[in-house]
Amino acid sequence: MATFTASNPHLAAASSPANPLAVRLLPLFLTPLALLIHGYHPFAGDAGIYGAGIRHILHPALYPRNAVFVTAFARRSIFPWLLAALVRVTRLPLPWILLATHLLSLWLFLFAAARLAERLFSSRAARIFATVLAAACCALPVAGTALALMDPYVTARSFSTPLSLLAVSATLDRRWLRVLLLVALTIAIHPLMGAYTLAFVLLLALVAFDRPRTALLLCAAAFLLAGTAFTLAHGAPVDPACRQAVSLAPRSFLFLARWRWYEVLGLLLPLALFALSLRRLGSRTPTGALCLASLLLGSTALLIAACFVPTSGPFLLVPFQVLRSFHLIYGVGIVLCGGFLATWVFPICPRFADEGKAESLPPLRSYWLPAAVVVLLFAGMFQVERLEWPGGRRLELPGVAPANPYTQAFLWIRAHTPPGAVFAFNPRLVYRPGEDEQGFRALSERDQLADDKDAGVAAVVPALAPRWAAQRNAELSVDRMSDAERLANLPPLGATWLLLPPGASTSLPCPYRNAAVQVCRLSR
């Protein structure tokens, strides 16, 4: 078995001594700062799907028409069931449970980053800077995958991400039972991310045992398996509804060929940095082993996506979203980047006489450059949040009146419409500027006909694509329809209420209107 060595005195072996208490408490201090910088939007984006899934577990009568779009993810993950159990046990409202678990996930992510940095760097300053950089980069986009490192809301990925980093740390420590438990828990919470975590730690373990050729053969086998599946499916007919679901503009992240040049650069640049670091460090150090494992997994995913996930089909590999394996690679890369910056770029890391002796602190003037970098990063991310979420408050906390007019309308609907109401509206509404991808089902606790957000569910579960297409296409021009057309086309699909722009022409009864929408009964 290979033994890790430290070719640089600032790079730690896997048996690095523990951090002092102040460093271990750093994630706790950084958690509220990360919340403030990156914002909190509990029912936006994918949280709208998970939130609706939790509500459906608590109240199965909700969403009588399209519960299948709500439960598609809940059936594959223990996460919504755990949160529903918390609501039942604590008897606290779901918004408070979501806030508490979001704070817990932020702390756990920063704790996992600090723990990984502890395994990689012997310098206290490097460990601190790696953790602070992780806090600053919580909202960092992962190339063109439509993922952020940590979302400003809680989903299954909020916990699979830190658990994955903890599994990487346990692999470096060769605590195999802990690795097995962490990977199993990650798979139970988020099967797709758990599968990529398993692939990463397997490659890392092979490198740690000085079996890089075996790791390379494993990657080659994965590529050949994907190629075989692609070849076998190449002649099969493609369901037009499935093709439509994966071809919508918001689903461009599914195909590498539809990425913008800077999104592709978000894949190539990290791989190039890993390769340069590997050349300097070698694979017999913990940092070098991580670089090699990241390089192998990332390159394999990139080749599979480029060769076997074309926009023309077949779409057999689309549900696997292989480029989302870069999510863990980015998490590892942020920790490595923070430690390397402190070690090689900023002159703040004094050398050790030997590993067992206490580290002397550098003078305060040595910290000005890294401090300036951190401040600029936090300030930049603070501004990014304002651009990404322009429609509402930075912190959408429980009990605080929403500023987003769409959210205001959805909450009015929850209070003033029958529980069995089914709404029809423009399926592109969720992606309109200012709507901020607020989840209609999760906020209103009412059902809706399928929209463009549901296309993501249809892309992952192709069996739902025909149902999605039939509903989505029928309501596509609802804003411009006459009332006669609305009454003829939408009730057969189950719709009983409408959401229309405030300027849409209608004589239907509309008991609510604000600057964003009007809520109308689908009846004379």
Short mmCIF file of C-alpha atoms in Angstrom, two decimals:
data_model
loop_
_atom_site.label_atom_id
_atom_site.label_comp_id
_atom_site.label_asym_id
_atom_site.label_seq_id
_atom_site.Cartn_x
_atom_site.Cartn_y
_atom_site.Cartn_z
CA MET A 1 0.00 0.00 0.00
CA ALA A 2 1.26 3.44 -0.91
CA THR A 3 2.04 5.93 1.83
CA PHE A 4 1.23 9.58 1.33
CA THR A 5 4.16 11.93 1.62
CA ALA A 6 4.32 15.68 1.92
CA SER A 7 6.73 17.13 -0.62
CA ASN A 8 5.89 20.65 0.59
CA PRO A 9 6.04 21.49 4.31
CA HIS A 10 2.70 23.29 4.07
CA LEU A 11 0.93 20.21 2.65
CA ALA A 12 -0.22 17.78 5.30
CA ALA A 13 -0.17 14.01 5.31
CA ALA A 14 -3.44 12.25 6.05
CA SER A 15 -2.44 11.92 9.69
CA SER A 16 -2.17 15.69 10.20
CA PRO A 17 -2.61 16.89 13.77
CA ALA A 18 -5.97 18.28 14.74
CA ASN A 19 -6.82 21.93 14.32
CA PRO A 20 -7.04 24.19 17.38
CA LEU A 21 -10.48 24.97 18.74
CA ALA A 22 -10.61 28.38 17.03
CA VAL A 23 -10.22 26.80 13.60
CA ARG A 24 -12.82 24.14 14.37
CA LEU A 25 -15.31 26.85 15.36
CA LEU A 26 -14.68 28.79 12.15
CA PRO A 27 -17.51 27.08 10.19
CA LEU A 28 -19.95 28.07 12.94
CA PHE A 29 -18.87 31.72 12.72
CA LEU A 30 -19.01 31.71 8.91
CA THR A 31 -22.49 30.15 8.62
CA PRO A 32 -24.57 33.32 9.30
CA LEU A 33 -22.20 35.33 7.09
CA ALA A 34 -22.71 32.88 4.23
CA LEU A 35 -26.47 33.10 4.75
CA LEU A 36 -26.38 36.90 4.56
CA ILE A 37 -24.08 37.04 1.53
CA HIS A 38 -25.77 34.40 -0.59
CA GLY A 39 -29.38 34.96 0.49
CA TYR A 40 -32.19 32.58 1.33
CA HIS A 41 -35.11 31.71 -0.98
CA PRO A 42 -36.82 28.65 0.55
CA PHE A 43 -39.31 27.79 -2.22
CA ALA A 44 -37.38 28.86 -5.33
CA GLY A 45 -35.74 26.70 -7.99
CA ASP A 46 -35.49 23.02 -7.15
CA ALA A 47 -36.63 23.81 -3.61
CA GLY A 48 -40.06 24.42 -5.08
CA ILE A 49 -40.16 20.78 -6.21
CA TYR A 50 -38.83 19.39 -2.94
CA GLY A 51 -41.04 21.72 -0.89
CA ALA A 52 -44.13 20.57 -2.76
CA GLY A 53 -43.00 16.97 -2.27
CA ILE A 54 -42.73 17.48 1.49
CA ARG A 55 -46.17 19.12 1.60
CA HIS A 56 -47.62 16.17 -0.34
CA ILE A 57 -46.13 13.70 2.14
CA LEU A 58 -47.70 15.66 4.99
CA HIS A 59 -51.03 16.14 3.17
CA PRO A 60 -51.53 13.47 0.45
CA ALA A 61 -54.74 15.13 -0.78
CA LEU A 62 -52.74 18.04 -2.20
CA TYR A 63 -52.06 18.28 -5.93
CA PRO A 64 -54.86 15.95 -7.12
CA ARG A 65 -54.13 16.46 -10.82
CA ASN A 66 -50.33 16.37 -11.11
CA ALA A 67 -48.94 14.81 -7.97
CA VAL A 68 -46.66 12.70 -10.19
CA PHE A 69 -44.51 15.75 -10.91
CA VAL A 70 -44.26 16.42 -7.18
CA THR A 71 -43.47 12.89 -6.04
CA ALA A 72 -40.98 11.98 -8.79
CA PHE A 73 -38.00 13.09 -6.69
CA ALA A 74 -39.53 12.16 -3.32
CA ARG A 75 -39.64 8.51 -4.37
CA ARG A 76 -35.91 8.47 -5.01
CA SER A 77 -34.68 10.24 -1.88
CA ILE A 78 -35.14 9.95 1.87
CA PHE A 79 -34.63 13.71 2.19
CA PRO A 80 -38.27 14.91 1.86
CA TRP A 81 -39.43 12.08 4.12
CA LEU A 82 -36.95 13.11 6.81
CA LEU A 83 -38.09 16.73 6.69
CA ALA A 84 -41.74 15.68 6.76
CA ALA A 85 -40.95 13.57 9.83
CA LEU A 86 -39.30 16.61 11.46
CA VAL A 87 -42.43 18.66 10.86
CA ARG A 88 -44.60 15.94 12.43
CA VAL A 89 -42.32 15.38 15.42
CA THR A 90 -41.56 19.03 16.22
CA ARG A 91 -44.98 20.36 15.13
CA LEU A 92 -43.17 23.37 13.72
CA PRO A 93 -44.34 24.93 10.44
CA LEU A 94 -42.47 23.74 7.37
CA PRO A 95 -40.86 27.17 6.66
CA TRP A 96 -39.11 27.10 10.05
CA ILE A 97 -37.91 23.53 9.49
CA LEU A 98 -36.54 24.54 6.09
CA LEU A 99 -34.65 27.51 7.58
CA ALA A 100 -33.16 25.37 10.35
CA THR A 101 -32.06 22.64 7.96
CA HIS A 102 -30.63 25.19 5.54
CA LEU A 103 -28.47 26.67 8.29
CA LEU A 104 -27.44 23.15 9.29
CA SER A 105 -26.48 22.33 5.70
CA LEU A 106 -24.39 25.50 5.39
CA TRP A 107 -22.56 24.70 8.61
CA LEU A 108 -22.06 21.08 7.55
CA PHE A 109 -20.63 22.18 4.19
CA LEU A 110 -18.17 24.56 5.83
CA PHE A 111 -17.29 21.93 8.44
CA ALA A 112 -16.64 19.40 5.67
CA ALA A 113 -14.47 21.92 3.80
CA ALA A 114 -12.50 22.66 6.99
CA ARG A 115 -12.06 18.96 7.67
CA LEU A 116 -10.80 18.30 4.17
CA ALA A 117 -8.42 21.26 4.43
CA GLU A 118 -7.15 19.80 7.71
CA ARG A 119 -6.27 16.59 5.89
CA LEU A 120 -4.48 18.43 3.11
CA PHE A 121 -2.58 21.35 4.65
CA SER A 122 -0.40 21.54 7.72
CA SER A 123 -0.48 25.34 7.82
CA ARG A 124 -3.18 26.82 10.01
CA ALA A 125 -3.43 29.82 7.69
CA ALA A 126 -3.99 27.55 4.68
CA ARG A 127 -6.75 25.70 6.50
CA ILE A 128 -8.44 28.93 7.51
CA PHE A 129 -8.22 30.44 4.03
CA ALA A 130 -9.58 27.26 2.42
CA THR A 131 -12.62 27.34 4.72
CA VAL A 132 -13.23 31.05 4.23
CA LEU A 133 -12.94 30.65 0.46
CA ALA A 134 -15.55 27.87 0.63
CA ALA A 135 -17.89 30.25 2.47
CA ALA A 136 -17.31 32.95 -0.15
CA CYS A 137 -17.95 30.52 -3.03
CA CYS A 138 -21.12 28.83 -1.76
CA ALA A 139 -23.11 30.26 -4.67
CA LEU A 140 -20.40 29.60 -7.27
CA PRO A 141 -21.94 28.21 -10.49
CA VAL A 142 -20.61 24.80 -11.49
CA ALA A 143 -19.73 25.53 -15.14
CA GLY A 144 -22.90 25.19 -17.26
CA THR A 145 -24.57 22.46 -15.19
CA ALA A 146 -27.25 24.83 -13.77
CA LEU A 147 -25.95 23.94 -10.29
CA ALA A 148 -24.40 26.12 -7.64
CA LEU A 149 -21.93 24.74 -5.13
CA MET A 150 -24.52 25.36 -2.39
CA ASP A 151 -27.99 26.64 -3.26
CA PRO A 152 -29.66 29.53 -1.38
CA TYR A 153 -32.36 27.06 -0.32
CA VAL A 154 -32.44 23.56 1.06
CA THR A 155 -32.75 20.47 -1.16
CA ALA A 156 -31.34 16.96 -1.08
CA ARG A 157 -28.18 18.35 -2.70
CA SER A 158 -27.69 20.65 0.31
CA PHE A 159 -26.74 17.58 2.34
CA SER A 160 -25.29 15.32 -0.34
CA THR A 161 -22.60 17.96 -1.03
CA PRO A 162 -21.06 18.10 2.47
CA LEU A 163 -21.48 14.37 2.94
CA SER A 164 -19.53 13.84 -0.28
CA LEU A 165 -16.68 16.04 0.99
CA LEU A 166 -16.68 14.15 4.29
CA ALA A 167 -16.47 10.88 2.34
CA VAL A 168 -13.43 12.24 0.49
CA SER A 169 -11.78 13.14 3.81
CA ALA A 170 -12.53 9.68 5.19
CA THR A 171 -10.98 8.14 2.07
CA LEU A 172 -7.78 10.11 2.67
CA ASP A 173 -7.82 8.79 6.25
CA ARG A 174 -8.47 5.23 5.00
CA ARG A 175 -11.46 4.93 7.32
CA TRP A 176 -13.25 2.55 5.01
CA LEU A 177 -16.28 1.83 7.20
CA ARG A 178 -16.85 5.57 7.54
CA VAL A 179 -16.47 5.96 3.77
CA LEU A 180 -19.03 3.21 3.19
CA LEU A 181 -21.54 4.76 5.60
CA LEU A 182 -21.10 8.28 4.19
CA VAL A 183 -21.43 7.13 0.58
CA ALA A 184 -24.50 5.04 1.43
CA LEU A 185 -26.11 8.01 3.18
CA THR A 186 -25.28 10.29 0.25
CA ILE A 187 -26.89 7.84 -2.19
CA ALA A 188 -29.98 7.57 0.04
CA ILE A 189 -30.32 11.36 0.11
CA HIS A 190 -29.44 12.07 -3.54
CA PRO A 191 -28.91 8.94 -5.67
CA LEU A 192 -27.32 10.73 -8.63
CA MET A 193 -24.83 12.75 -6.58
CA GLY A 194 -24.23 9.71 -4.42
CA ALA A 195 -23.28 7.68 -7.49
CA TYR A 196 -20.73 10.30 -8.53
CA THR A 197 -19.40 10.42 -4.98
CA LEU A 198 -18.92 6.65 -5.10
CA ALA A 199 -17.06 6.97 -8.40
CA PHE A 200 -14.82 9.72 -7.00
CA VAL A 201 -13.86 7.95 -3.77
CA LEU A 202 -13.25 4.72 -5.68
CA LEU A 203 -10.83 6.49 -8.01
CA LEU A 204 -9.21 8.25 -5.05
CA ALA A 205 -8.80 4.98 -3.17
CA LEU A 206 -7.15 3.34 -6.19
CA VAL A 207 -4.74 6.25 -6.48
CA ALA A 208 -4.05 6.10 -2.73
CA PHE A 209 -3.18 2.41 -3.08
CA ASP A 210 -0.81 3.28 -5.93
CA ARG A 211 -3.10 1.82 -8.59
CA PRO A 212 -3.46 4.76 -11.03
CA ARG A 213 -3.52 2.42 -14.04
CA THR A 214 -6.45 0.51 -12.54
CA ALA A 215 -8.23 3.83 -11.99
CA LEU A 216 -7.57 4.76 -15.61
CA LEU A 217 -8.91 1.39 -16.79
CA LEU A 218 -12.04 1.93 -14.69
CA CYS A 219 -12.61 5.27 -16.42
CA ALA A 220 -12.05 3.65 -19.80
CA ALA A 221 -14.59 0.96 -18.90
CA ALA A 222 -17.15 3.63 -17.97
CA PHE A 223 -16.57 5.35 -21.31
CA LEU A 224 -16.97 2.08 -23.21
CA LEU A 225 -20.12 1.21 -21.28
CA ALA A 226 -21.63 4.60 -22.13
CA GLY A 227 -20.62 4.14 -25.75
CA THR A 228 -22.20 0.69 -25.88
CA ALA A 229 -25.46 1.98 -24.41
CA PHE A 230 -25.46 4.86 -26.89
CA THR A 231 -24.86 2.51 -29.82
CA LEU A 232 -27.62 0.11 -28.79
CA ALA A 233 -30.12 2.95 -28.36
CA HIS A 234 -29.09 4.84 -31.49
CA GLY A 235 -31.66 3.30 -33.77
CA ALA A 236 -34.57 3.45 -31.33
CA PRO A 237 -37.33 6.01 -32.02
CA VAL A 238 -37.34 9.13 -29.84
CA ASP A 239 -40.60 10.19 -28.23
CA PRO A 240 -41.45 13.69 -29.57
CA ALA A 241 -42.64 14.74 -26.11
CA CYS A 242 -39.32 13.71 -24.58
CA ARG A 243 -37.45 15.54 -27.31
CA GLN A 244 -39.49 18.67 -26.61
CA ALA A 245 -38.87 18.44 -22.85
CA VAL A 246 -35.09 18.19 -23.16
CA SER A 247 -34.91 20.79 -25.95
CA LEU A 248 -36.43 23.73 -24.08
CA ALA A 249 -34.04 26.64 -23.57
CA PRO A 250 -33.94 26.26 -19.74
CA ARG A 251 -32.72 22.67 -20.24
CA SER A 252 -29.64 23.69 -22.27
CA PHE A 253 -27.43 22.42 -19.47
CA LEU A 254 -28.30 18.85 -20.47
CA PHE A 255 -26.19 19.05 -23.64
CA LEU A 256 -22.57 20.14 -23.81
CA ALA A 257 -23.10 21.25 -27.41
CA ARG A 258 -25.55 23.93 -26.20
CA TRP A 259 -23.22 25.40 -23.60
CA ARG A 260 -21.72 28.85 -24.08
CA TRP A 261 -17.97 29.11 -24.49
CA TYR A 262 -17.38 30.39 -20.97
CA GLU A 263 -19.43 27.52 -19.54
CA VAL A 264 -17.20 25.04 -21.38
CA LEU A 265 -14.22 26.95 -20.02
CA GLY A 266 -15.65 26.20 -16.57
CA LEU A 267 -14.91 22.53 -17.28
CA LEU A 268 -11.57 22.86 -19.05
CA LEU A 269 -9.93 25.37 -16.71
CA PRO A 270 -10.34 23.27 -13.52
CA LEU A 271 -9.02 20.20 -15.33
CA ALA A 272 -6.00 22.18 -16.53
CA LEU A 273 -5.35 23.44 -12.99
CA PHE A 274 -5.62 19.91 -11.60
CA ALA A 275 -3.14 18.70 -14.23
CA LEU A 276 -0.64 21.48 -13.41
CA SER A 277 -0.93 20.83 -9.68
CA LEU A 278 -0.53 17.09 -10.21
CA ARG A 279 2.66 17.66 -12.18
CA ARG A 280 4.07 19.71 -9.32
CA LEU A 281 2.90 17.49 -6.45
CA GLY A 282 2.84 13.95 -7.81
CA SER A 283 0.12 11.45 -6.92
CA ARG A 284 1.75 10.25 -3.68
CA THR A 285 0.59 13.27 -1.68
CA PRO A 286 -3.01 13.69 -0.53
CA THR A 287 -3.38 16.84 -2.62
CA GLY A 288 -1.85 15.17 -5.66
CA ALA A 289 -4.12 12.14 -5.25
CA LEU A 290 -7.15 14.43 -5.15
CA CYS A 291 -5.97 16.22 -8.26
CA LEU A 292 -5.53 12.93 -10.14
CA ALA A 293 -8.92 11.57 -9.04
CA SER A 294 -10.62 14.83 -10.05
CA LEU A 295 -8.81 14.82 -13.38
CA LEU A 296 -9.85 11.24 -14.12
CA LEU A 297 -13.50 11.66 -13.18
CA GLY A 298 -13.84 15.05 -14.86
CA SER A 299 -12.18 13.98 -18.08
CA THR A 300 -14.29 10.83 -18.30
CA ALA A 301 -17.52 12.78 -17.75
CA LEU A 302 -16.48 15.38 -20.31
CA LEU A 303 -15.71 12.73 -22.96
CA ILE A 304 -18.97 10.88 -22.33
CA ALA A 305 -20.99 14.09 -22.57
CA ALA A 306 -19.21 15.18 -25.73
CA CYS A 307 -19.46 11.83 -27.51
CA PHE A 308 -22.66 10.19 -26.31
CA VAL A 309 -25.14 12.91 -25.29
CA PRO A 310 -25.92 14.68 -28.59
CA THR A 311 -28.78 17.13 -29.01
CA SER A 312 -30.23 14.96 -31.77
CA GLY A 313 -30.64 11.92 -29.54
CA PRO A 314 -30.87 9.26 -28.40
CA PHE A 315 -31.47 10.62 -24.91
CA LEU A 316 -30.75 7.44 -22.96
CA LEU A 317 -27.90 9.07 -21.00
CA VAL A 318 -29.60 12.44 -20.45
CA PRO A 319 -31.13 11.48 -17.05
CA PHE A 320 -27.62 10.71 -15.72
CA GLN A 321 -26.47 14.32 -16.36
CA VAL A 322 -22.85 13.14 -16.31
CA LEU A 323 -21.38 16.65 -16.19
CA ARG A 324 -22.94 17.14 -12.77
CA SER A 325 -20.09 15.00 -11.48
CA PHE A 326 -18.18 18.29 -11.62
CA HIS A 327 -20.20 19.44 -8.61
CA LEU A 328 -18.02 17.39 -6.25
CA ILE A 329 -14.93 18.25 -8.30
CA TYR A 330 -15.66 21.95 -7.77
CA GLY A 331 -16.12 21.41 -4.04
CA VAL A 332 -12.75 19.67 -3.78
CA GLY A 333 -11.19 22.26 -6.06
CA ILE A 334 -12.31 25.20 -3.91
CA VAL A 335 -10.66 23.69 -0.84
CA LEU A 336 -7.47 22.96 -2.79
CA CYS A 337 -7.48 26.43 -4.33
CA GLY A 338 -7.82 28.11 -0.94
CA GLY A 339 -4.96 26.13 0.55
CA PHE A 340 -2.72 26.59 -2.49
CA LEU A 341 -3.31 30.34 -2.53
CA ALA A 342 -2.32 30.59 1.12
CA THR A 343 0.67 28.28 0.60
CA TRP A 344 2.12 29.35 -2.74
CA VAL A 345 0.79 32.84 -3.49
CA PHE A 346 0.19 34.73 -0.25
CA PRO A 347 3.25 34.99 2.05
CA ILE A 348 1.37 34.12 5.21
CA CYS A 349 2.46 30.56 5.93
CA PRO A 350 5.58 30.16 8.08
CA ARG A 351 7.46 26.92 7.73
CA PHE A 352 7.52 24.24 10.39
CA ALA A 353 10.62 23.04 12.12
CA ASP A 354 8.76 19.75 12.35
CA GLU A 355 5.13 18.68 12.22
CA GLY A 356 4.69 18.24 15.93
CA LYS A 357 5.70 21.75 16.95
CA ALA A 358 3.30 24.66 17.30
CA GLU A 359 2.99 27.03 14.39
CA SER A 360 4.14 30.59 14.94
CA LEU A 361 1.76 33.24 13.63
CA PRO A 362 2.96 35.65 10.92
CA PRO A 363 2.78 39.41 11.46
CA LEU A 364 -0.59 41.05 10.84
CA ARG A 365 0.67 42.93 7.78
CA SER A 366 1.09 39.55 6.04
CA TYR A 367 -2.67 39.11 5.95
CA TRP A 368 -3.64 42.19 3.94
CA LEU A 369 -3.59 40.53 0.51
CA PRO A 370 -5.62 37.41 1.38
CA ALA A 371 -7.98 39.56 3.45
CA ALA A 372 -8.51 41.87 0.47
CA VAL A 373 -9.22 38.87 -1.77
CA VAL A 374 -11.78 37.50 0.68
CA VAL A 375 -13.51 40.87 1.06
CA LEU A 376 -13.70 41.30 -2.72
CA LEU A 377 -15.11 37.79 -3.13
CA PHE A 378 -17.78 38.33 -0.50
CA ALA A 379 -18.65 41.74 -1.96
CA GLY A 380 -18.84 40.28 -5.47
CA MET A 381 -21.08 37.42 -4.38
CA PHE A 382 -23.26 39.89 -2.46
CA GLN A 383 -23.88 41.77 -5.70
CA VAL A 384 -24.40 38.56 -7.69
CA GLU A 385 -27.24 37.59 -5.35
CA ARG A 386 -28.98 40.87 -6.12
CA LEU A 387 -28.70 40.21 -9.85
CA GLU A 388 -29.77 36.56 -9.64
CA TRP A 389 -32.77 37.18 -7.38
CA PRO A 390 -34.13 40.65 -8.26
CA GLY A 391 -37.78 40.01 -7.43
CA GLY A 392 -37.80 39.72 -3.64
CA ARG A 393 -35.94 40.04 -0.38
CA ARG A 394 -32.39 38.79 0.11
CA LEU A 395 -33.56 36.74 3.10
CA GLU A 396 -37.08 35.34 2.65
CA LEU A 397 -37.49 34.44 6.32
CA PRO A 398 -40.58 32.84 7.88
CA GLY A 399 -43.08 35.36 9.12
CA VAL A 400 -41.71 38.22 7.01
CA ALA A 401 -44.11 39.58 4.40
CA PRO A 402 -42.83 38.76 0.89
CA ALA A 403 -41.75 41.56 -1.43
CA ASN A 404 -42.09 39.48 -4.60
CA PRO A 405 -45.52 40.16 -6.19
CA TYR A 406 -45.68 36.61 -7.57
CA THR A 407 -45.13 35.19 -4.10
CA GLN A 408 -47.80 37.55 -2.75
CA ALA A 409 -50.26 36.21 -5.33
CA PHE A 410 -49.37 32.58 -4.57
CA LEU A 411 -49.96 33.13 -0.85
CA TRP A 412 -53.30 34.82 -1.56
CA ILE A 413 -54.26 31.76 -3.59
CA ARG A 414 -53.39 29.48 -0.65
CA ALA A 415 -55.70 31.46 1.62
CA HIS A 416 -58.63 32.14 -0.72
CA THR A 417 -59.04 29.23 -3.18
CA PRO A 418 -60.35 25.67 -2.65
CA PRO A 419 -57.71 23.04 -1.78
CA GLY A 420 -58.59 21.08 -4.91
CA ALA A 421 -58.10 24.02 -7.27
CA VAL A 422 -55.94 23.40 -10.35
CA PHE A 423 -54.36 26.44 -12.01
CA ALA A 424 -53.44 27.06 -15.62
CA PHE A 425 -50.95 29.75 -16.63
CA ASN A 426 -48.25 30.45 -19.16
CA PRO A 427 -45.78 27.56 -18.70
CA ARG A 428 -42.89 29.99 -19.18
CA LEU A 429 -44.02 32.06 -16.18
CA VAL A 430 -41.54 30.41 -13.81
CA TYR A 431 -38.61 31.77 -15.83
CA ARG A 432 -39.91 35.32 -16.28
CA PRO A 433 -37.68 38.09 -14.89
CA GLY A 434 -38.74 38.90 -11.35
CA GLU A 435 -40.56 35.61 -10.78
CA ASP A 436 -37.31 34.19 -9.39
CA GLU A 437 -38.44 30.60 -10.07
CA GLN A 438 -40.76 30.74 -7.07
CA GLY A 439 -42.43 27.33 -6.75
CA PHE A 440 -46.16 27.75 -7.31
CA ARG A 441 -47.18 24.39 -5.83
CA ALA A 442 -44.98 24.72 -2.75
CA LEU A 443 -46.13 28.27 -1.93
CA SER A 444 -49.81 28.10 -2.87
CA GLU A 445 -50.40 24.46 -1.85
CA ARG A 446 -52.50 24.22 -5.00
CA ASP A 447 -52.01 22.17 -8.15
CA GLN A 448 -51.20 23.42 -11.62
CA LEU A 449 -50.97 22.16 -15.17
CA ALA A 450 -47.42 21.22 -16.18
CA ASP A 451 -45.04 24.10 -16.88
CA ASP A 452 -41.48 24.51 -18.12
CA LYS A 453 -40.06 23.74 -14.67
CA ASP A 454 -41.79 20.37 -14.82
CA ALA A 455 -39.88 19.72 -18.05
CA GLY A 456 -36.86 19.02 -15.84
CA VAL A 457 -38.79 16.23 -14.14
CA ALA A 458 -39.91 14.90 -17.53
CA ALA A 459 -36.31 14.90 -18.76
CA VAL A 460 -35.20 12.76 -15.82
CA VAL A 461 -38.35 10.58 -15.85
CA PRO A 462 -39.15 10.22 -19.58
CA ALA A 463 -42.37 8.32 -18.85
CA LEU A 464 -43.89 11.63 -17.72
CA ALA A 465 -43.00 13.45 -20.93
CA PRO A 466 -46.28 12.78 -22.85
CA ARG A 467 -48.36 13.99 -19.90
CA TRP A 468 -46.16 17.05 -19.56
CA ALA A 469 -46.31 17.93 -23.26
CA ALA A 470 -50.10 17.57 -23.52
CA GLN A 471 -50.71 20.01 -20.67
CA ARG A 472 -47.87 22.42 -21.38
CA ASN A 473 -48.69 22.87 -25.05
CA ALA A 474 -52.40 23.37 -24.37
CA GLU A 475 -51.77 26.36 -22.09
CA LEU A 476 -48.82 27.85 -23.98
CA SER A 477 -50.86 30.72 -25.45
CA VAL A 478 -53.27 31.11 -22.51
CA ASP A 479 -52.37 34.79 -22.06
CA ARG A 480 -53.59 35.58 -25.60
CA MET A 481 -56.58 33.23 -25.77
CA SER A 482 -60.13 34.46 -25.77
CA ASP A 483 -62.25 33.44 -22.80
CA ALA A 484 -64.13 31.04 -25.06
CA GLU A 485 -60.87 29.33 -26.03
CA ARG A 486 -59.78 29.12 -22.40
CA LEU A 487 -63.08 27.54 -21.37
CA ALA A 488 -62.90 25.09 -24.27
CA ASN A 489 -59.26 24.01 -23.94
CA LEU A 490 -58.31 24.09 -20.26
CA PRO A 491 -61.14 22.51 -18.17
CA PRO A 492 -60.78 19.15 -19.99
CA LEU A 493 -57.22 19.03 -18.64
CA GLY A 494 -58.49 19.62 -15.11
CA ALA A 495 -57.85 23.38 -14.78
CA THR A 496 -60.36 25.34 -12.67
CA TRP A 497 -58.48 28.65 -12.13
CA LEU A 498 -56.19 30.92 -14.14
CA LEU A 499 -53.15 33.05 -13.55
CA LEU A 500 -52.96 35.79 -16.17
CA PRO A 501 -50.83 38.90 -16.65
CA PRO A 502 -52.56 42.00 -15.26
CA GLY A 503 -52.98 43.35 -18.78
CA ALA A 504 -54.54 40.20 -20.27
CA SER A 505 -58.01 40.65 -21.72
CA THR A 506 -60.69 38.64 -19.89
CA SER A 507 -64.26 38.96 -18.64
CA LEU A 508 -63.85 36.03 -16.24
CA PRO A 509 -64.26 36.82 -12.51
CA CYS A 510 -60.83 37.82 -11.13
CA PRO A 511 -60.95 38.35 -7.33
CA TYR A 512 -57.25 39.21 -7.01
CA ARG A 513 -54.88 41.38 -8.99
CA ASN A 514 -51.46 42.94 -8.36
CA ALA A 515 -48.61 44.33 -10.47
CA ALA A 516 -47.57 40.87 -11.66
CA VAL A 517 -50.68 38.70 -12.12
CA GLN A 518 -54.43 38.47 -11.86
CA VAL A 519 -56.14 35.41 -10.40
CA CYS A 520 -59.30 34.39 -12.24
CA ARG A 521 -61.93 31.65 -11.94
CA LEU A 522 -62.19 29.51 -15.02
CA SER A 523 -65.98 29.80 -15.17
CA ARG A 524 -68.67 32.25 -16.23
#
